[in-house]
Tab-separated table of N, CA and C in Angstrom:
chain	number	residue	atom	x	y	z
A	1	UNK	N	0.858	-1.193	0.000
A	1	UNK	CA	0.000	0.000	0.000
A	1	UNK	C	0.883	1.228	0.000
A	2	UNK	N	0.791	1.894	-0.764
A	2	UNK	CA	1.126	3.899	-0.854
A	2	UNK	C	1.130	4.409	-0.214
A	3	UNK	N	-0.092	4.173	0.973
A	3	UNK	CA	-0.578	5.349	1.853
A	3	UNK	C	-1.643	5.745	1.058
A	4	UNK	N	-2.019	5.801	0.250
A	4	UNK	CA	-3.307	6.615	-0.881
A	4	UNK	C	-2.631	7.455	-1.365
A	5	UNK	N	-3.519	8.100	-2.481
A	5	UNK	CA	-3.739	8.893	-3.438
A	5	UNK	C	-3.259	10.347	-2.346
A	6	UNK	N	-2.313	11.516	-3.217
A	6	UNK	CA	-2.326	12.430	-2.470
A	6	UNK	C	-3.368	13.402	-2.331
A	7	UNK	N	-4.267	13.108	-4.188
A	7	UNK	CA	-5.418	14.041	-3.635
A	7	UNK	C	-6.724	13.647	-4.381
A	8	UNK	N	-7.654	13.131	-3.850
A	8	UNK	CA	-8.372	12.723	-5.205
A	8	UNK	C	-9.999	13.330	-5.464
A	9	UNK	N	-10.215	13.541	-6.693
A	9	UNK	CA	-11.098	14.440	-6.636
A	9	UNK	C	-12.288	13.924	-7.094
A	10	UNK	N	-13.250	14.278	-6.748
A	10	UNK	CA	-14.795	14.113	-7.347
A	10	UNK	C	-15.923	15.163	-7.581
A	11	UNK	N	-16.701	15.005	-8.194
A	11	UNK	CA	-17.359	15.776	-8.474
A	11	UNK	C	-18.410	14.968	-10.328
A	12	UNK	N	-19.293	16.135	-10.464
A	12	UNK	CA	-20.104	15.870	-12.116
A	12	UNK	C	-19.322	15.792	-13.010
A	13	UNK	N	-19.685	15.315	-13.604
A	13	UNK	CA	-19.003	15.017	-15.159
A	13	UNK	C	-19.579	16.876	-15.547
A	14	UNK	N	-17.873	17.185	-16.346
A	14	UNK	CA	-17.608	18.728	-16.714
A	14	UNK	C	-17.347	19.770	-15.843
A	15	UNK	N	-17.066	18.849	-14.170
A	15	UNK	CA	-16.472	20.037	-13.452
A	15	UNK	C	-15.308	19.936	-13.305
A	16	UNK	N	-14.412	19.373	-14.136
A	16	UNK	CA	-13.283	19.183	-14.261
A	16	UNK	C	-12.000	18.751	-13.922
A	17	UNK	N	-12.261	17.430	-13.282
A	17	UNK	CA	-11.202	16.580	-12.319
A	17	UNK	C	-10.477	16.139	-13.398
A	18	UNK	N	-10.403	15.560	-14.423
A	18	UNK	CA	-9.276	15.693	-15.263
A	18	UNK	C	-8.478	16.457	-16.014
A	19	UNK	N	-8.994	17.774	-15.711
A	19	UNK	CA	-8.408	19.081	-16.007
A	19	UNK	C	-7.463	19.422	-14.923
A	20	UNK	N	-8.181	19.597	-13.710
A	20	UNK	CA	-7.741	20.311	-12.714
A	20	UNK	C	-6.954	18.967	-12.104
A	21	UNK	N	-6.921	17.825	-11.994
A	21	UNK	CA	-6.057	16.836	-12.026
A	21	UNK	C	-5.046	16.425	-12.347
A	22	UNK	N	-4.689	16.663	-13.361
A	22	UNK	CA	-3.247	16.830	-14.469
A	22	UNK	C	-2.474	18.226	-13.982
A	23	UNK	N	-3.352	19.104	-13.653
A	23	UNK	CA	-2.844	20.633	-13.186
A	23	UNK	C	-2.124	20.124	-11.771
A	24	UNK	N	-2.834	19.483	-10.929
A	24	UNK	CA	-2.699	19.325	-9.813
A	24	UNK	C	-1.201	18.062	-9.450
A	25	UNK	N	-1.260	17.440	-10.327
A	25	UNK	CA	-0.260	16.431	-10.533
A	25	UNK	C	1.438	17.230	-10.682
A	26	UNK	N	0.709	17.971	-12.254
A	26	UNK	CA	1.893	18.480	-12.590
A	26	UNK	C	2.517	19.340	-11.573
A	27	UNK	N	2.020	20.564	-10.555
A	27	UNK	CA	2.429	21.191	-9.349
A	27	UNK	C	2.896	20.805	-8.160
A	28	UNK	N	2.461	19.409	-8.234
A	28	UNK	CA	2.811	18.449	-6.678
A	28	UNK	C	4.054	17.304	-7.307
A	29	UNK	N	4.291	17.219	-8.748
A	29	UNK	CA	5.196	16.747	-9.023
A	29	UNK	C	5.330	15.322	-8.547
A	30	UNK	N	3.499	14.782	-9.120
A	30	UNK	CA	3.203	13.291	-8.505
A	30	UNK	C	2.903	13.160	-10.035
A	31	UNK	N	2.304	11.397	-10.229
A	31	UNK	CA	1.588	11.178	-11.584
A	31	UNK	C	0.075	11.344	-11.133
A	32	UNK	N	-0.711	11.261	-12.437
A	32	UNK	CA	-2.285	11.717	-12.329
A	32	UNK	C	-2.775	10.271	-12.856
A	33	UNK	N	-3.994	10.561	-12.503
A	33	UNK	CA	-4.699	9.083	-12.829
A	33	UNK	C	-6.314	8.999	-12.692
A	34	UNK	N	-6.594	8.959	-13.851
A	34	UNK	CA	-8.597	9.093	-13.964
A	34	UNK	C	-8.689	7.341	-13.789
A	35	UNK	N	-9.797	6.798	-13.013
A	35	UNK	CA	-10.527	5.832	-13.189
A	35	UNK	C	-11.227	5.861	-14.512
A	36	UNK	N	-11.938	6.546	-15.107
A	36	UNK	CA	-12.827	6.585	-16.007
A	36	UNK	C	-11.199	6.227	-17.135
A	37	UNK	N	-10.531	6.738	-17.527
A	37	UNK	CA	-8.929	6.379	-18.531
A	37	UNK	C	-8.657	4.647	-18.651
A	38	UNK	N	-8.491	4.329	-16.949
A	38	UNK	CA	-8.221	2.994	-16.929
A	38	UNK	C	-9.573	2.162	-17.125
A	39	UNK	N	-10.667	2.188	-17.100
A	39	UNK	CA	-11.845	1.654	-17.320
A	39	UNK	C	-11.554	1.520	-18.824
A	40	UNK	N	-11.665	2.785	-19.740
A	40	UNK	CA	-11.524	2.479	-20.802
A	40	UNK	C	-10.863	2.024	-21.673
A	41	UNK	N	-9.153	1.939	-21.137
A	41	UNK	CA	-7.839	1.188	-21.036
A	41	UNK	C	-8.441	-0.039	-21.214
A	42	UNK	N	-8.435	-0.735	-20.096
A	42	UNK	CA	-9.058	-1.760	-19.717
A	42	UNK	C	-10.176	-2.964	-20.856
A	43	UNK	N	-10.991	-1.529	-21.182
A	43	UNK	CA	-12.241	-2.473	-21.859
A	43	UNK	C	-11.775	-2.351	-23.559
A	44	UNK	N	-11.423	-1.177	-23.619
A	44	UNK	CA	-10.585	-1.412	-25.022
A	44	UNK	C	-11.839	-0.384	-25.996
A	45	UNK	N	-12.734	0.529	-25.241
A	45	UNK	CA	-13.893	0.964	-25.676
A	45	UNK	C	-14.558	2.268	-24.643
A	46	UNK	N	-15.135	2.745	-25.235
A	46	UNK	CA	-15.595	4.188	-24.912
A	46	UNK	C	-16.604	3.653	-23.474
A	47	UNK	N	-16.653	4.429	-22.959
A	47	UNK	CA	-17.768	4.412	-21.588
A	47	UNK	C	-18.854	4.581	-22.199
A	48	UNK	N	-19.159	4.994	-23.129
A	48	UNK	CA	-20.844	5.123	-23.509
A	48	UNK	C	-20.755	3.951	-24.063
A	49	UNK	N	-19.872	2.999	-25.012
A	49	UNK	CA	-20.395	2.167	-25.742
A	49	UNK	C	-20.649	0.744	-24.533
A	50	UNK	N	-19.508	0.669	-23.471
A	50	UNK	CA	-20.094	0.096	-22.402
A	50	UNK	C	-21.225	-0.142	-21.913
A	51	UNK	N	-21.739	1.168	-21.827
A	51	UNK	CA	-23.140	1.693	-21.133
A	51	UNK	C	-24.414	0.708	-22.260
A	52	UNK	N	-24.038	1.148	-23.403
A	52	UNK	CA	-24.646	0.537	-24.466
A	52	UNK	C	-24.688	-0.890	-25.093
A	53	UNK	N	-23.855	-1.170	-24.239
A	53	UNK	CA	-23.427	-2.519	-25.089
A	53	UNK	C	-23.928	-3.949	-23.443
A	54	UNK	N	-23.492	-3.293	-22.454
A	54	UNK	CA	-23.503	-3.903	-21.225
A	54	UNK	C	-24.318	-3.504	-19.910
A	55	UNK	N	-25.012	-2.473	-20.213
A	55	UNK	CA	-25.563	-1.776	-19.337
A	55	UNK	C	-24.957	-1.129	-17.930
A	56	UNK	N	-25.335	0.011	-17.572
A	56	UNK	CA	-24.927	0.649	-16.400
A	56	UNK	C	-24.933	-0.108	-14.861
A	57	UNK	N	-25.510	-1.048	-14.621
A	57	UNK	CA	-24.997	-1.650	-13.780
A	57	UNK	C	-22.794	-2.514	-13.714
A	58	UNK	N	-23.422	-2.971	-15.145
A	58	UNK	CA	-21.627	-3.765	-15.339
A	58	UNK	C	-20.437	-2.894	-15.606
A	59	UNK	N	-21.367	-1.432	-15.671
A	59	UNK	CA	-19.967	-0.284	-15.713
A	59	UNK	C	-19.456	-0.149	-14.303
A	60	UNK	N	-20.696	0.421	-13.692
A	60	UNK	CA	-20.428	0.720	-12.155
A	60	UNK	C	-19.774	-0.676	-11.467
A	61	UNK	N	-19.470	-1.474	-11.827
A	61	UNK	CA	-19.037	-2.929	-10.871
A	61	UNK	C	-17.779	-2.835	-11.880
A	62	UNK	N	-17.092	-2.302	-12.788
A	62	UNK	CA	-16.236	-2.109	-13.353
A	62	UNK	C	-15.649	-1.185	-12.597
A	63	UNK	N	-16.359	-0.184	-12.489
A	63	UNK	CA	-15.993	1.568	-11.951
A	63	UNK	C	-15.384	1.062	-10.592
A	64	UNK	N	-16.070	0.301	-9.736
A	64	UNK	CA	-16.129	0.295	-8.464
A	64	UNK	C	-14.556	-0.718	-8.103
A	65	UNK	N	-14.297	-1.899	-9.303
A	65	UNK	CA	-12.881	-2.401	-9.193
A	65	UNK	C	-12.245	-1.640	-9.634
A	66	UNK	N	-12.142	-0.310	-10.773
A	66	UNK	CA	-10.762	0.669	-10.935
A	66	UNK	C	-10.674	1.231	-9.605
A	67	UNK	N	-11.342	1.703	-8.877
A	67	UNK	CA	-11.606	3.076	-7.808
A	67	UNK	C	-10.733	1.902	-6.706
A	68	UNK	N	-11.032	0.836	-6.390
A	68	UNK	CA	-10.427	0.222	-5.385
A	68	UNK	C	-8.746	-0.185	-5.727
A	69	UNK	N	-8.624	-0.257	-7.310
A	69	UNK	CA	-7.449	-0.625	-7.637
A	69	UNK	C	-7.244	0.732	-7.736
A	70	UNK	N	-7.125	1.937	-7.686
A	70	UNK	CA	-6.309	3.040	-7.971
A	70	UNK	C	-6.419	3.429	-6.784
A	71	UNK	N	-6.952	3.705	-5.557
A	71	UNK	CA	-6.769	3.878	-4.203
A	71	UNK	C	-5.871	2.922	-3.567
A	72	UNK	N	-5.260	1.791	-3.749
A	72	UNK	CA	-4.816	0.997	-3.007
A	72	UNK	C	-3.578	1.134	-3.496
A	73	UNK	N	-3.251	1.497	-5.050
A	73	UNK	CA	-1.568	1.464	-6.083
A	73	UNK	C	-1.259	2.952	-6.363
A	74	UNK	N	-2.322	3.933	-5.803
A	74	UNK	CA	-1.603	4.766	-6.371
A	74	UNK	C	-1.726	6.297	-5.436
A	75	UNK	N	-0.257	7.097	-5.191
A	75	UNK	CA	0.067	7.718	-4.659
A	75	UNK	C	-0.085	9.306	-5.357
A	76	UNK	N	-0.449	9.372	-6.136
A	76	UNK	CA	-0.387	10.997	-6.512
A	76	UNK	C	-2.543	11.415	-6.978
A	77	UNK	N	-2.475	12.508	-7.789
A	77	UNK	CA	-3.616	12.822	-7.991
A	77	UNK	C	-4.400	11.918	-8.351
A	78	UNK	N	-5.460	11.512	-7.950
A	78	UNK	CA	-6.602	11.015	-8.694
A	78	UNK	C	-8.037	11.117	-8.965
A	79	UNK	N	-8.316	10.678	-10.260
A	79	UNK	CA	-9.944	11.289	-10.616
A	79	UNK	C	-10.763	10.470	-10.659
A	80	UNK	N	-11.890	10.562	-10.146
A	80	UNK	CA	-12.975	9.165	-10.133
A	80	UNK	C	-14.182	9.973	-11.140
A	81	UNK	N	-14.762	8.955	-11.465
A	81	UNK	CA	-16.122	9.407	-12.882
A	81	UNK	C	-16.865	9.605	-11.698
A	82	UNK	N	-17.617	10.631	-12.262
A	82	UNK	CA	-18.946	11.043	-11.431
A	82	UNK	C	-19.531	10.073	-10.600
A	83	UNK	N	-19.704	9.109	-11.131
A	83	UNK	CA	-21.245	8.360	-10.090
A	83	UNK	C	-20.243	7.291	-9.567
A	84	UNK	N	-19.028	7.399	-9.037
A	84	UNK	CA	-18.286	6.484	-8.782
A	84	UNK	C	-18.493	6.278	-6.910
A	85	UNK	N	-19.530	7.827	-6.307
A	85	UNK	CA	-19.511	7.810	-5.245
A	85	UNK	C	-20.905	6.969	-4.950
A	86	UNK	N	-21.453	6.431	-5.908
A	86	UNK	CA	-22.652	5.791	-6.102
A	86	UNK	C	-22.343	4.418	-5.198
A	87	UNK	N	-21.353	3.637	-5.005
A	87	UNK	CA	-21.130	2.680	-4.510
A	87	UNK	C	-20.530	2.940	-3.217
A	88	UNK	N	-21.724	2.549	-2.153
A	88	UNK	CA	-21.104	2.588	-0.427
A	88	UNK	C	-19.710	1.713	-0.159
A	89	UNK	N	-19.019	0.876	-1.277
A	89	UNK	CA	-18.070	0.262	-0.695
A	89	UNK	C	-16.807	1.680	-0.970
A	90	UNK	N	-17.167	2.329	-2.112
A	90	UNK	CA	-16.377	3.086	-2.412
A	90	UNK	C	-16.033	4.489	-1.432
A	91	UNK	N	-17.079	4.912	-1.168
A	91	UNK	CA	-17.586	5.647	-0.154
A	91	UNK	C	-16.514	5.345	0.891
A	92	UNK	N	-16.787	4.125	1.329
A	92	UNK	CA	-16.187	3.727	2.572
A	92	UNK	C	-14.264	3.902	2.257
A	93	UNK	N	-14.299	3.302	0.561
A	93	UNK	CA	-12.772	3.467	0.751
A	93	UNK	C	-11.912	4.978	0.469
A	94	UNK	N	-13.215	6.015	0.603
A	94	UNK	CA	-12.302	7.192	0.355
A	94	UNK	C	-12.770	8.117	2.171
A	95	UNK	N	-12.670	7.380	2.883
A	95	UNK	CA	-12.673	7.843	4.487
A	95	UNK	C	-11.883	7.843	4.650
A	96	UNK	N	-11.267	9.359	5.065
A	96	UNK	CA	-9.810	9.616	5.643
A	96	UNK	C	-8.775	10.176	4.442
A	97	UNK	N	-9.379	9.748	3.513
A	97	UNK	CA	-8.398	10.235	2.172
A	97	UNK	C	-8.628	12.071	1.671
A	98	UNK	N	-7.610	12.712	1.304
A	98	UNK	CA	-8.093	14.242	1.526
A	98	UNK	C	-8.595	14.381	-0.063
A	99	UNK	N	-10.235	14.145	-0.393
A	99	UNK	CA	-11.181	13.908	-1.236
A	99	UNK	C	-11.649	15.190	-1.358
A	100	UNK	N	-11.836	16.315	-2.412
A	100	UNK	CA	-11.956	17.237	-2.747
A	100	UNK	C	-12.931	17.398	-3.528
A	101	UNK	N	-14.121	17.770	-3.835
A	101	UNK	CA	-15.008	17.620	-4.456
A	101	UNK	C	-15.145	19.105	-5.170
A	102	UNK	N	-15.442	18.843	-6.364
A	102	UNK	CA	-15.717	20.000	-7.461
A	102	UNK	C	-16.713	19.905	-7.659
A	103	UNK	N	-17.774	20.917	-7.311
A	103	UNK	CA	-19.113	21.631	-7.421
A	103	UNK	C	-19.052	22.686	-8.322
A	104	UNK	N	-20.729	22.423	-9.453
A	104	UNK	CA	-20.353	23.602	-10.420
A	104	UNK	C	-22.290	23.447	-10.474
A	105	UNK	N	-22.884	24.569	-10.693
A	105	UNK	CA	-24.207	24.586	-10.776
A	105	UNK	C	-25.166	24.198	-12.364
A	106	UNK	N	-26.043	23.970	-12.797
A	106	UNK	CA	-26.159	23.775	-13.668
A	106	UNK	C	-25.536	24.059	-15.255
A	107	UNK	N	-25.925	25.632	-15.093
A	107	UNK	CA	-25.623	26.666	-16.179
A	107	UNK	C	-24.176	26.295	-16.552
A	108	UNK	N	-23.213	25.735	-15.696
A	108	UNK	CA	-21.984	25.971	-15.696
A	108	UNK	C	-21.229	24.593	-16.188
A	109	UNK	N	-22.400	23.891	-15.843
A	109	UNK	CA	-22.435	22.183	-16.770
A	109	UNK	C	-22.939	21.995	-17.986
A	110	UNK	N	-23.786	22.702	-18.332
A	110	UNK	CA	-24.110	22.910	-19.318
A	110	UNK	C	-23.518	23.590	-20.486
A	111	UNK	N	-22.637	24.501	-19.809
A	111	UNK	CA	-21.784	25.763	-21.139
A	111	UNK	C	-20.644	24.772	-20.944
A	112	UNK	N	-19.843	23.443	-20.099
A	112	UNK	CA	-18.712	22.625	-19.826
A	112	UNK	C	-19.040	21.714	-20.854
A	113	UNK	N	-20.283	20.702	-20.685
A	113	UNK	CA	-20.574	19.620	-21.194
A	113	UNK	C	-21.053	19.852	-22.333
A	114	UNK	N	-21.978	20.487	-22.754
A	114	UNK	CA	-22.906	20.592	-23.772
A	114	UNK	C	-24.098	19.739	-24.022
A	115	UNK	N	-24.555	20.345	-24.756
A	115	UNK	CA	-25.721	19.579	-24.505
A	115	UNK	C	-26.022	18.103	-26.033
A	116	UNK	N	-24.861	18.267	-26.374
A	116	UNK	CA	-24.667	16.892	-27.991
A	116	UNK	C	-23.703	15.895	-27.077
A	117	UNK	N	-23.113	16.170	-26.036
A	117	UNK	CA	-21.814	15.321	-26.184
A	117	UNK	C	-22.254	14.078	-25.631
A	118	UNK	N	-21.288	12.836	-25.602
A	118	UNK	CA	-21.970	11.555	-25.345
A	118	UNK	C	-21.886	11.192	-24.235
A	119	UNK	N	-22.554	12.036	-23.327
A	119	UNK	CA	-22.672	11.315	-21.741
A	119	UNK	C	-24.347	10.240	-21.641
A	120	UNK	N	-23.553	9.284	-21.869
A	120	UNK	CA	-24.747	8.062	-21.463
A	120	UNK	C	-26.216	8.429	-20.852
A	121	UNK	N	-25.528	9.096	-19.737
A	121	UNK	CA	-26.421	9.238	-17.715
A	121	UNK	C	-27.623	10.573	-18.591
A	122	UNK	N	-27.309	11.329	-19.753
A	122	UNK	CA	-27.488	12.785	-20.441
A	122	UNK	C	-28.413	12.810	-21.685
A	123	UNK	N	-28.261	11.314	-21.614
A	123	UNK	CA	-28.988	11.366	-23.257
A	123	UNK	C	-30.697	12.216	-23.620
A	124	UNK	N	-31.311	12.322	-22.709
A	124	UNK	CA	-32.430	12.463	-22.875
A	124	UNK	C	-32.812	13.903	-22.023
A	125	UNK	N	-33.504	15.117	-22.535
A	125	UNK	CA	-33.725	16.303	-21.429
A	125	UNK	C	-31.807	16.620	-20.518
A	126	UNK	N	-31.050	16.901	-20.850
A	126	UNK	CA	-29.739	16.888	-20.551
A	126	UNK	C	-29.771	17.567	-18.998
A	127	UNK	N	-30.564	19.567	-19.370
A	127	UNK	CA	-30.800	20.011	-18.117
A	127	UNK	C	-31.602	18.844	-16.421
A	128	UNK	N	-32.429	18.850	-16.746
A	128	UNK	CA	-33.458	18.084	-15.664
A	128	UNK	C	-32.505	16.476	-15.720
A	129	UNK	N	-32.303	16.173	-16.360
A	129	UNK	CA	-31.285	14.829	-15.959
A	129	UNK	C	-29.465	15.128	-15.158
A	130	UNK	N	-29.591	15.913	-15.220
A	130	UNK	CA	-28.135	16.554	-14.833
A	130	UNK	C	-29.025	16.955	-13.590
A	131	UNK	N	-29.802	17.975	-13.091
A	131	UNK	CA	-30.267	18.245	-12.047
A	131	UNK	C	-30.470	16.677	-11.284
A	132	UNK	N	-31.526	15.916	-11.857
A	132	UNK	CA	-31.804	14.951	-11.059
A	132	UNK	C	-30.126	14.032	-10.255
A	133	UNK	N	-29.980	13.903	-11.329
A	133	UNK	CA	-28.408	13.575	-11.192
A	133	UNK	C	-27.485	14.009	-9.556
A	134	UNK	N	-27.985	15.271	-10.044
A	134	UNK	CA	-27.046	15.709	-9.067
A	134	UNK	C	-27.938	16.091	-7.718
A	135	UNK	N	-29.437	16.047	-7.723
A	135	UNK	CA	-29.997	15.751	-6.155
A	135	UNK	C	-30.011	14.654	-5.713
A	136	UNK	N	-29.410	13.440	-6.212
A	136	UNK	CA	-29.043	11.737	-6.083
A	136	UNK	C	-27.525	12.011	-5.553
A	137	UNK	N	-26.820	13.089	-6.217
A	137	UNK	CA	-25.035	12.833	-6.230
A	137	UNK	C	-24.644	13.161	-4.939
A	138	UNK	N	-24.966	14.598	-5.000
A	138	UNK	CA	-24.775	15.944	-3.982
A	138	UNK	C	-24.442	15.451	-2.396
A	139	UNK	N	-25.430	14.920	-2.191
A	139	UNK	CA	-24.732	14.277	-0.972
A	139	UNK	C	-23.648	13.319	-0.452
A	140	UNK	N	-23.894	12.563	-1.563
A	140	UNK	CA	-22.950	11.696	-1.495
A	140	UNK	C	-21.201	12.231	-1.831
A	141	UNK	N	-21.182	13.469	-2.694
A	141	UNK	CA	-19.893	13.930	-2.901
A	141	UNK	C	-19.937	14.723	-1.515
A	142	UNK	N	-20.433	15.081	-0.706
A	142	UNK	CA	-20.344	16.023	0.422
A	142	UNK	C	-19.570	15.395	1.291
A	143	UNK	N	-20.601	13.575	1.685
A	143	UNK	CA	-19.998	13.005	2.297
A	143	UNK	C	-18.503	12.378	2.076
A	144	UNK	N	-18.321	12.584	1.332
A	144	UNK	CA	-16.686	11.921	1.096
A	144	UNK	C	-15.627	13.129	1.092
A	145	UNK	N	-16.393	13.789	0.812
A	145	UNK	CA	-15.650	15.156	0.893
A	145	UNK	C	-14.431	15.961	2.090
A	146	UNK	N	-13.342	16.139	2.251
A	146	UNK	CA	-12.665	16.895	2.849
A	146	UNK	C	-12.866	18.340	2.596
A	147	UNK	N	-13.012	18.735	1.567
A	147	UNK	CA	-12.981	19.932	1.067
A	147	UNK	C	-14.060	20.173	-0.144
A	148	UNK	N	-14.879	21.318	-0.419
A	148	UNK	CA	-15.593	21.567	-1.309
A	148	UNK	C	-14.980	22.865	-2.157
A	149	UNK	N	-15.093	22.826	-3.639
A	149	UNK	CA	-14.507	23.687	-3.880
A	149	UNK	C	-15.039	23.986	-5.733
A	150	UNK	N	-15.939	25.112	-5.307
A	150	UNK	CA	-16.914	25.890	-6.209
A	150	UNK	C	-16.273	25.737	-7.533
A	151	UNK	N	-16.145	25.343	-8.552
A	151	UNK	CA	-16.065	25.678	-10.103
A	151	UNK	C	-16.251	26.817	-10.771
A	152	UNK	N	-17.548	27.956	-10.703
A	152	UNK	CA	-18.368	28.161	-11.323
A	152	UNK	C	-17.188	29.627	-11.586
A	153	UNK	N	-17.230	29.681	-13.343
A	153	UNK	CA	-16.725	31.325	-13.281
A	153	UNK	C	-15.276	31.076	-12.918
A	154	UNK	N	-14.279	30.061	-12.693
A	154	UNK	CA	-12.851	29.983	-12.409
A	154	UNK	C	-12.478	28.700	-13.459
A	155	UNK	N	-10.939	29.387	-13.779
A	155	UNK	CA	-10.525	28.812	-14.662
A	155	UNK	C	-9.613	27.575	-13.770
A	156	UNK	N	-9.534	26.705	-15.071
A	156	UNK	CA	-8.984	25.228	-14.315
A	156	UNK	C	-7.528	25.732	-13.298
A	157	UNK	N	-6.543	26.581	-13.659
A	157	UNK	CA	-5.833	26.774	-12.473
A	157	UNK	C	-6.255	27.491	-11.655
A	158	UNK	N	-7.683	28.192	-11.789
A	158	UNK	CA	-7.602	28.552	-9.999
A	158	UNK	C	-8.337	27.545	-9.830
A	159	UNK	N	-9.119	26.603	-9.913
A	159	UNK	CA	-9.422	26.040	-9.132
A	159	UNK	C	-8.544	24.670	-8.693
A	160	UNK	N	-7.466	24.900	-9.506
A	160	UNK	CA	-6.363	23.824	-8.869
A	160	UNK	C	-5.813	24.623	-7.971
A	161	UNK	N	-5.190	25.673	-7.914
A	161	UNK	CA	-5.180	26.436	-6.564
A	161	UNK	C	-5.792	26.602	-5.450
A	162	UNK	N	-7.091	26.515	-5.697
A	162	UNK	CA	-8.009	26.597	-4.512
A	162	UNK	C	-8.261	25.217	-3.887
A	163	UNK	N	-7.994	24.180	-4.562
A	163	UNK	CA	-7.662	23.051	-3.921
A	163	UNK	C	-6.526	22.750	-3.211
A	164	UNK	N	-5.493	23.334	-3.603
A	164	UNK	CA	-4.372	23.358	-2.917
A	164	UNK	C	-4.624	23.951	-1.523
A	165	UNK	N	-4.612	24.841	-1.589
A	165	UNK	CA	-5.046	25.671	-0.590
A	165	UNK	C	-6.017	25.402	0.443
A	166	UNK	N	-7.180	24.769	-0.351
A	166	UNK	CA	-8.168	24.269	0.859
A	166	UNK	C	-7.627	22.792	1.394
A	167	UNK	N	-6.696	22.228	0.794
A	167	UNK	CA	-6.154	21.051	1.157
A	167	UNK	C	-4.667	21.052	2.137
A	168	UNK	N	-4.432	22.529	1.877
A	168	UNK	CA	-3.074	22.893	2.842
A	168	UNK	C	-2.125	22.080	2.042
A	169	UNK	N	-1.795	22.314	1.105
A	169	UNK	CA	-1.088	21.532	0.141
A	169	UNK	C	-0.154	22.110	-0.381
A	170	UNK	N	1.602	22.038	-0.666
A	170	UNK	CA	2.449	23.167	-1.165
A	170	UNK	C	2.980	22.233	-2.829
A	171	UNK	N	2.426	23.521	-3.610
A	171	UNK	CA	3.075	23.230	-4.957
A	171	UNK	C	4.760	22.595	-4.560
A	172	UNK	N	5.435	22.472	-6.083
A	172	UNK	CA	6.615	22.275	-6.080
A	172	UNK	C	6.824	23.177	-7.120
């Protein structure tokens, strides 16, 4: 064991943990690492065609073995897919870990994501499914949460800064 991940982040799909992840890597002078990358590593195929091909249950039981294999091997930044806090085992394995959650309000997911692109969870009414989404998520990123840290209106390095910062964390 590593000790864990030095910082790992969660939040909606388009608030930018693989943005602000790679930022965050590159400043702490660790490696970065998305679950959602190695999932698709892994399957040899896009997360939507997963979704499509195998249904959203066999992603999330996919999701839920990257998240346990990248918490247990790996020591620098890491990014989990949105609904990765969907699973209480996962939950349980990010207690104690300094878990940072990126919050961004609709409008601000919407001008990120768009409303064509191929998010599975999105296909249908994008707004009101993204809301619902996220009165299912919201808590659950709270609870895992060490730190919360607003998106909306900041560019990917400040809000890799402001993670730093709310994490008491010193660049290199």
């Amino acid at each position: 064991m590593t000790g864990g991940p030095l910082v790992v982040l969660v939040g909606p799909m388009g608030s930018g943990k693989s943005t602000v992840g790679a930022l965050l890597a590159e400043r702490l002078a660790v490696p970065y690492r998305d679950t959602d990358a190695d999932i698709v590593t892994a399957q040899g195929r896009p997360i939507s065609d997963i979704f499509v091909d195998e249904g959203e249950p066999y992603f999330r039981e996919l999701e839920r073995q990257a998240v346990a294999a990248a918490v247990s091997e790996h020591a620098g930044v890491l990014a989990l897919g949105g609904g990765a806090v969907l699973d209480e085992g996962t939950r349980e394995l990010l207690t104690g870990l300094p878990v940072a959650y990126l919050s961004m309000d609709v409008e601000e997911a919407v001008r990120r994501v768009g409303l064509g692109a191929a998010r599975p969870l999105l296909a249908v009414n994008p707004r009101r499914q993204w809301r619902e989404l996220m009165e299912a998520r919201r808590p659950l990123y709270t609870e895992v949460a060490r730190v919360v840290v607003a998106t909306d209106d900041r560019t990917p390095e400040e809000v890799a800064q402001a993670v730093l910062d709310a994490l008491e964390l010193k660049d290199v």
